[in-house]
mmCIF file of C-alpha atoms in Angstrom:
data_model
loop_
_atom_site.group_PDB
_atom_site.id
_atom_site.type_symbol
_atom_site.label_atom_id
_atom_site.label_comp_id
_atom_site.label_asym_id
_atom_site.label_seq_id
_atom_site.Cartn_x
_atom_site.Cartn_y
_atom_site.Cartn_z
ATOM 1 C CA MET Z 1 -9.106 62.290 44.312
ATOM 2 C CA ALA Z 2 -11.348 62.882 41.451
ATOM 3 C CA ALA Z 3 -14.012 59.875 41.889
ATOM 4 C CA SER Z 4 -14.265 61.279 45.190
ATOM 5 C CA LEU Z 5 -15.269 64.597 44.545
ATOM 6 C CA PHE Z 6 -17.283 63.704 41.758
ATOM 7 C CA CYS Z 7 -19.165 61.590 43.540
ATOM 8 C CA ALA Z 8 -19.778 64.052 46.297
ATOM 9 C CA GLU Z 9 -20.480 67.027 43.990
ATOM 10 C CA ARG Z 10 -23.767 65.016 42.776
ATOM 11 C CA VAL Z 11 -25.109 64.534 46.431
ATOM 12 C CA THR Z 12 -24.027 67.828 48.302
ATOM 13 C CA SER Z 13 -26.685 70.528 48.532
ATOM 14 C CA PRO Z 14 -25.640 73.974 47.488
ATOM 15 C CA THR Z 15 -24.070 75.259 50.606
ATOM 16 C CA THR Z 16 -25.217 78.823 52.190
ATOM 17 C CA ASP Z 17 -22.948 80.985 49.954
ATOM 18 C CA GLU Z 18 -22.543 79.050 46.405
ATOM 19 C CA HIS Z 19 -25.587 80.992 44.969
ATOM 20 C CA LEU Z 20 -23.748 84.261 45.815
ATOM 21 C CA HIS Z 21 -20.514 83.289 44.458
ATOM 22 C CA LEU Z 22 -22.397 81.558 41.199
ATOM 23 C CA ALA Z 23 -24.667 84.730 40.619
ATOM 24 C CA ARG Z 24 -21.265 86.781 41.035
ATOM 25 C CA GLY Z 25 -19.340 84.887 38.607
ATOM 26 C CA VAL Z 26 -22.366 85.048 35.948
ATOM 27 C CA ALA Z 27 -23.151 88.528 36.267
ATOM 28 C CA TRP Z 28 -19.152 89.461 35.729
ATOM 29 C CA TRP Z 29 -19.933 88.167 31.816
ATOM 30 C CA ARG Z 30 -23.255 88.841 31.609
ATOM 31 C CA ALA Z 31 -24.224 92.107 33.479
ATOM 32 C CA PRO Z 32 -23.137 95.338 31.546
ATOM 33 C CA ASP Z 33 -20.614 96.341 34.841
ATOM 34 C CA THR Z 34 -19.252 94.646 37.496
ATOM 35 C CA ARG Z 35 -20.703 95.903 40.676
ATOM 36 C CA LEU Z 36 -21.833 92.472 42.121
ATOM 37 C CA SER Z 37 -18.097 91.768 42.431
ATOM 38 C CA TRP Z 38 -17.274 94.032 45.388
ATOM 39 C CA PRO Z 39 -17.609 91.704 48.527
ATOM 40 C CA HIS Z 40 -14.558 89.650 46.399
ATOM 41 C CA PRO Z 41 -12.151 89.793 43.666
ATOM 42 C CA PRO Z 42 -13.194 88.625 40.886
ATOM 43 C CA LEU Z 43 -10.660 85.686 39.348
ATOM 44 C CA GLY Z 44 -12.197 82.774 41.155
ATOM 45 C CA HIS Z 45 -15.957 83.451 40.081
ATOM 46 C CA ILE Z 46 -15.167 84.720 36.804
ATOM 47 C CA VAL Z 47 -13.465 81.043 35.671
ATOM 48 C CA ALA Z 48 -15.678 78.822 37.648
ATOM 49 C CA ALA Z 49 -18.386 80.216 35.700
ATOM 50 C CA ALA Z 50 -17.951 80.601 32.695
ATOM 51 C CA PRO Z 51 -19.576 77.677 31.565
ATOM 52 C CA ALA Z 52 -22.566 78.972 33.389
ATOM 53 C CA ALA Z 53 -22.307 82.407 31.363
ATOM 54 C CA ILE Z 54 -22.084 80.465 28.158
ATOM 55 C CA LEU Z 55 -25.519 78.106 28.846
ATOM 56 C CA TYR Z 56 -27.289 80.907 31.268
ATOM 57 C CA ASP Z 57 -30.569 81.994 28.786
ATOM 58 C CA GLY Z 58 -32.573 83.414 31.476
ATOM 59 C CA PRO Z 59 -33.858 87.237 32.464
ATOM 60 C CA PRO Z 60 -30.933 89.925 31.789
ATOM 61 C CA ILE Z 61 -29.086 90.096 35.117
ATOM 62 C CA GLU Z 62 -29.037 93.189 35.338
ATOM 63 C CA GLY Z 63 -33.156 93.592 35.455
ATOM 64 C CA MET Z 64 -33.047 91.534 38.337
ATOM 65 C CA ARG Z 65 -34.233 92.462 42.092
ATOM 66 C CA GLY Z 66 -31.940 94.038 43.878
ATOM 67 C CA TYR Z 67 -28.699 94.769 41.239
ATOM 68 C CA GLU Z 68 -29.510 98.539 41.041
ATOM 69 C CA ARG Z 69 -28.111 98.476 44.630
ATOM 70 C CA ALA Z 70 -25.828 95.656 44.319
ATOM 71 C CA HIS Z 71 -27.591 93.551 47.099
ATOM 72 C CA MET Z 72 -26.410 90.630 46.007
ATOM 73 C CA SER Z 73 -28.482 88.100 48.076
ATOM 74 C CA ARG Z 74 -31.413 89.401 46.650
ATOM 75 C CA VAL Z 75 -29.847 89.036 43.024
ATOM 76 C CA ALA Z 76 -28.912 85.361 43.651
ATOM 77 C CA LEU Z 77 -32.343 84.597 45.152
ATOM 78 C CA ALA Z 78 -33.794 85.888 41.525
ATOM 79 C CA TYR Z 79 -31.017 83.596 39.688
ATOM 80 C CA PHE Z 80 -31.801 80.485 41.887
ATOM 81 C CA GLY Z 81 -35.631 81.371 41.315
ATOM 82 C CA SER Z 82 -35.441 78.829 38.093
ATOM 83 C CA TYR Z 83 -33.741 76.239 40.321
ATOM 84 C CA GLU Z 84 -33.282 73.379 37.938
ATOM 85 C CA GLN Z 85 -31.275 75.918 35.672
ATOM 86 C CA ALA Z 86 -29.427 77.084 38.492
ATOM 87 C CA ARG Z 87 -28.410 73.859 39.602
ATOM 88 C CA PHE Z 88 -26.905 72.766 36.681
ATOM 89 C CA HIS Z 89 -24.826 75.851 36.268
ATOM 90 C CA LEU Z 90 -23.654 75.361 39.567
ATOM 91 C CA ARG Z 91 -22.519 71.968 38.884
ATOM 92 C CA THR Z 92 -20.546 73.111 36.018
ATOM 93 C CA ALA Z 93 -18.644 75.299 37.979
ATOM 94 C CA ARG Z 94 -17.932 72.827 40.996
ATOM 95 C CA TRP Z 95 -16.622 70.618 38.141
ATOM 96 C CA VAL Z 96 -14.478 73.549 36.937
ATOM 97 C CA MET Z 97 -13.095 73.627 40.562
ATOM 98 C CA ILE Z 98 -12.712 69.855 40.479
ATOM 99 C CA GLY Z 99 -11.050 70.517 37.119
ATOM 100 C CA LEU Z 100 -8.609 72.757 38.836
ATOM 101 C CA ALA Z 101 -8.104 70.776 41.977
ATOM 102 C CA LEU Z 102 -6.934 67.955 39.558
ATOM 103 C CA LEU Z 103 -4.739 70.261 37.473
ATOM 104 C CA LEU Z 104 -2.694 71.586 40.732
ATOM 105 C CA GLY Z 105 -2.288 67.803 42.044
ATOM 106 C CA VAL Z 106 -0.758 67.235 38.521
ATOM 107 C CA TYR Z 107 1.615 70.099 39.099
ATOM 108 C CA LEU Z 108 2.268 69.906 41.918
ATOM 109 C CA HIS Z 109 3.390 65.922 41.283
ATOM 110 C CA GLU Z 110 5.448 67.461 38.493
ATOM 111 C CA TRP Z 111 7.621 70.043 40.560
ATOM 112 C CA MET Z 112 8.247 68.022 42.606
ATOM 113 C CA ARG Z 113 9.713 65.091 40.546
ATOM 114 C CA ARG Z 114 11.649 67.994 38.878
ATOM 115 C CA ARG Z 115 13.601 68.597 42.220
ATOM 116 C CA TYR Z 116 13.355 65.750 44.803
ATOM 117 C CA GLY Z 117 12.389 62.393 42.759
ATOM 118 C CA GLU Z 118 9.593 60.246 41.567
ATOM 119 C CA THR Z 119 9.226 58.727 45.185
ATOM 120 C CA LEU Z 120 8.927 62.120 46.628
ATOM 121 C CA ALA Z 121 6.659 63.785 44.369
ATOM 122 C CA ILE Z 122 4.098 60.546 44.516
ATOM 123 C CA PHE Z 123 4.366 60.711 48.228
ATOM 124 C CA ALA Z 124 3.284 64.201 48.024
ATOM 125 C CA THR Z 125 0.482 64.105 45.682
ATOM 126 C CA ILE Z 126 -0.847 61.318 47.926
ATOM 127 C CA LEU Z 127 -0.681 63.725 50.728
ATOM 128 C CA TYR Z 128 -2.538 66.250 48.459
ATOM 129 C CA ALA Z 129 -5.324 64.201 47.151
ATOM 130 C CA ALA Z 130 -6.279 62.446 50.537
ATOM 131 C CA ASN Z 131 -6.132 66.209 52.365
ATOM 132 C CA PRO Z 132 -9.562 65.982 53.858
ATOM 133 C CA VAL Z 133 -9.975 69.598 54.267
ATOM 134 C CA LEU Z 134 -9.087 70.019 50.226
ATOM 135 C CA LEU Z 135 -11.520 67.381 49.452
ATOM 136 C CA GLY Z 136 -14.053 69.729 51.307
ATOM 137 C CA HIS Z 137 -13.662 72.629 49.500
ATOM 138 C CA ALA Z 138 -12.320 71.688 45.860
ATOM 139 C CA GLY Z 139 -15.408 70.272 45.184
ATOM 140 C CA LEU Z 140 -17.823 73.689 45.704
ATOM 141 C CA MET Z 141 -18.398 77.179 44.046
ATOM 142 C CA THR Z 142 -16.604 79.283 46.490
ATOM 143 C CA THR Z 143 -13.318 81.412 47.238
ATOM 144 C CA ASP Z 144 -11.459 79.225 49.448
ATOM 145 C CA PHE Z 145 -10.229 76.795 46.827
ATOM 146 C CA PRO Z 146 -9.235 79.487 44.122
ATOM 147 C CA ILE Z 147 -6.892 81.112 47.095
ATOM 148 C CA THR Z 148 -5.684 77.549 47.934
ATOM 149 C CA LEU Z 149 -4.566 77.110 44.445
ATOM 150 C CA VAL Z 150 -2.588 80.488 44.027
ATOM 151 C CA THR Z 151 -1.179 80.582 46.974
ATOM 152 C CA PHE Z 152 0.455 77.300 46.698
ATOM 153 C CA PHE Z 153 1.061 77.696 43.351
ATOM 154 C CA ALA Z 154 3.264 81.731 44.524
ATOM 155 C CA LEU Z 155 4.986 79.259 47.064
ATOM 156 C CA LEU Z 156 6.266 77.357 44.500
ATOM 157 C CA GLN Z 157 7.511 80.069 42.240
ATOM 158 C CA LEU Z 158 9.033 81.801 45.031
ATOM 159 C CA HIS Z 159 11.161 79.151 45.881
ATOM 160 C CA ASP Z 160 12.259 78.869 42.150
ATOM 161 C CA TYR Z 161 12.664 82.191 42.479
ATOM 162 C CA LEU Z 162 14.839 82.582 45.126
ATOM 163 C CA GLN Z 163 16.839 79.441 44.215
ATOM 164 C CA THR Z 164 17.688 80.235 40.202
ATOM 165 C CA THR Z 165 16.448 83.673 39.004
ATOM 166 C CA THR Z 166 15.015 83.162 35.070
ATOM 167 C CA ARG Z 167 12.639 85.819 32.853
ATOM 168 C CA TRP Z 168 10.454 83.120 33.284
ATOM 169 C CA ARG Z 169 10.484 82.445 36.273
ATOM 170 C CA THR Z 170 10.066 86.383 37.192
ATOM 171 C CA ALA Z 171 7.559 86.228 35.040
ATOM 172 C CA ALA Z 172 5.826 82.933 36.485
ATOM 173 C CA LEU Z 173 6.201 84.786 39.823
ATOM 174 C CA LEU Z 174 4.564 87.937 39.189
ATOM 175 C CA LEU Z 175 1.534 85.771 37.707
ATOM 176 C CA ALA Z 176 1.262 84.387 41.107
ATOM 177 C CA ILE Z 177 1.174 87.113 42.588
ATOM 178 C CA GLY Z 178 -1.519 89.172 40.042
ATOM 179 C CA GLY Z 179 -3.793 85.933 41.275
ATOM 180 C CA LEU Z 180 -3.479 86.319 44.844
ATOM 181 C CA VAL Z 181 -4.696 89.887 44.511
ATOM 182 C CA THR Z 182 -7.528 89.131 42.210
ATOM 183 C CA ALA Z 183 -8.720 86.028 44.039
ATOM 184 C CA LYS Z 184 -9.518 87.269 47.283
ATOM 185 C CA LEU Z 185 -9.047 89.866 49.588
ATOM 186 C CA THR Z 186 -6.995 88.070 51.671
ATOM 187 C CA GLY Z 187 -4.666 87.133 49.025
ATOM 188 C CA VAL Z 188 -3.534 90.790 49.320
ATOM 189 C CA LEU Z 189 -1.671 90.322 52.213
ATOM 190 C CA ILE Z 190 0.022 86.872 51.249
ATOM 191 C CA ALA Z 191 0.888 88.537 48.431
ATOM 192 C CA LEU Z 192 3.067 90.934 50.519
ATOM 193 C CA LEU Z 193 4.668 88.833 52.318
ATOM 194 C CA LEU Z 194 5.568 86.489 49.615
ATOM 195 C CA LEU Z 195 6.621 89.563 47.714
ATOM 196 C CA LEU Z 196 9.513 90.956 50.845
ATOM 197 C CA PRO Z 197 11.995 88.337 49.928
ATOM 198 C CA ALA Z 198 11.328 88.670 46.421
ATOM 199 C CA ILE Z 199 12.086 91.508 46.816
ATOM 200 C CA GLY Z 200 15.397 91.437 49.140
ATOM 201 C CA PHE Z 201 16.988 89.320 46.501
ATOM 202 C CA ALA Z 202 16.116 91.770 43.972
ATOM 203 C CA ILE Z 203 17.762 94.776 46.254
ATOM 204 C CA ALA Z 204 21.059 91.975 46.795
ATOM 205 C CA GLY Z 205 21.641 91.160 43.389
ATOM 206 C CA ARG Z 206 20.249 87.831 43.799
ATOM 207 C CA GLY Z 207 16.748 88.245 42.228
#
């Protein structure tokens, strides 16, 4: 999986919206306010763009054309005016996404191993690593993989919470819910759907 994602990244040109996500993430770290984050909650952007924000040595984000009116496409085009530098920044953001995908695979394997044994854990991990949709998105700087990651994490934490409630499992579930509402707008709906059974168990005295 790692080899496939890293090899694909080398030959994949920027997609139609990656420049927007990258510029938005770097602006969250380097600009004086968060006005460019209005289209999406910022979690996925700020995590993936953290290395790029450290490496960024271009003109101030707030001085770029379109910043005053939060015109995202104009700011992103200005950011990519120095294409070689911006392309390297995009590569580092993609590397972060790939790293998160690999960590999710490790987490899935360990979660499955503890509950269902090594054989099923290996089988589930192979299915995860060979998923073509995942392989197509995990190496891109977008919000699609971050919301997939936190949704998956939230589902597993909800399963644990409903099985046996502890303080650590409650905290992990709340952390996952927080990740959902800060990763993408659709995550708010997913969080509400996941909270219903958790609240029901709590009211019944089981959570």
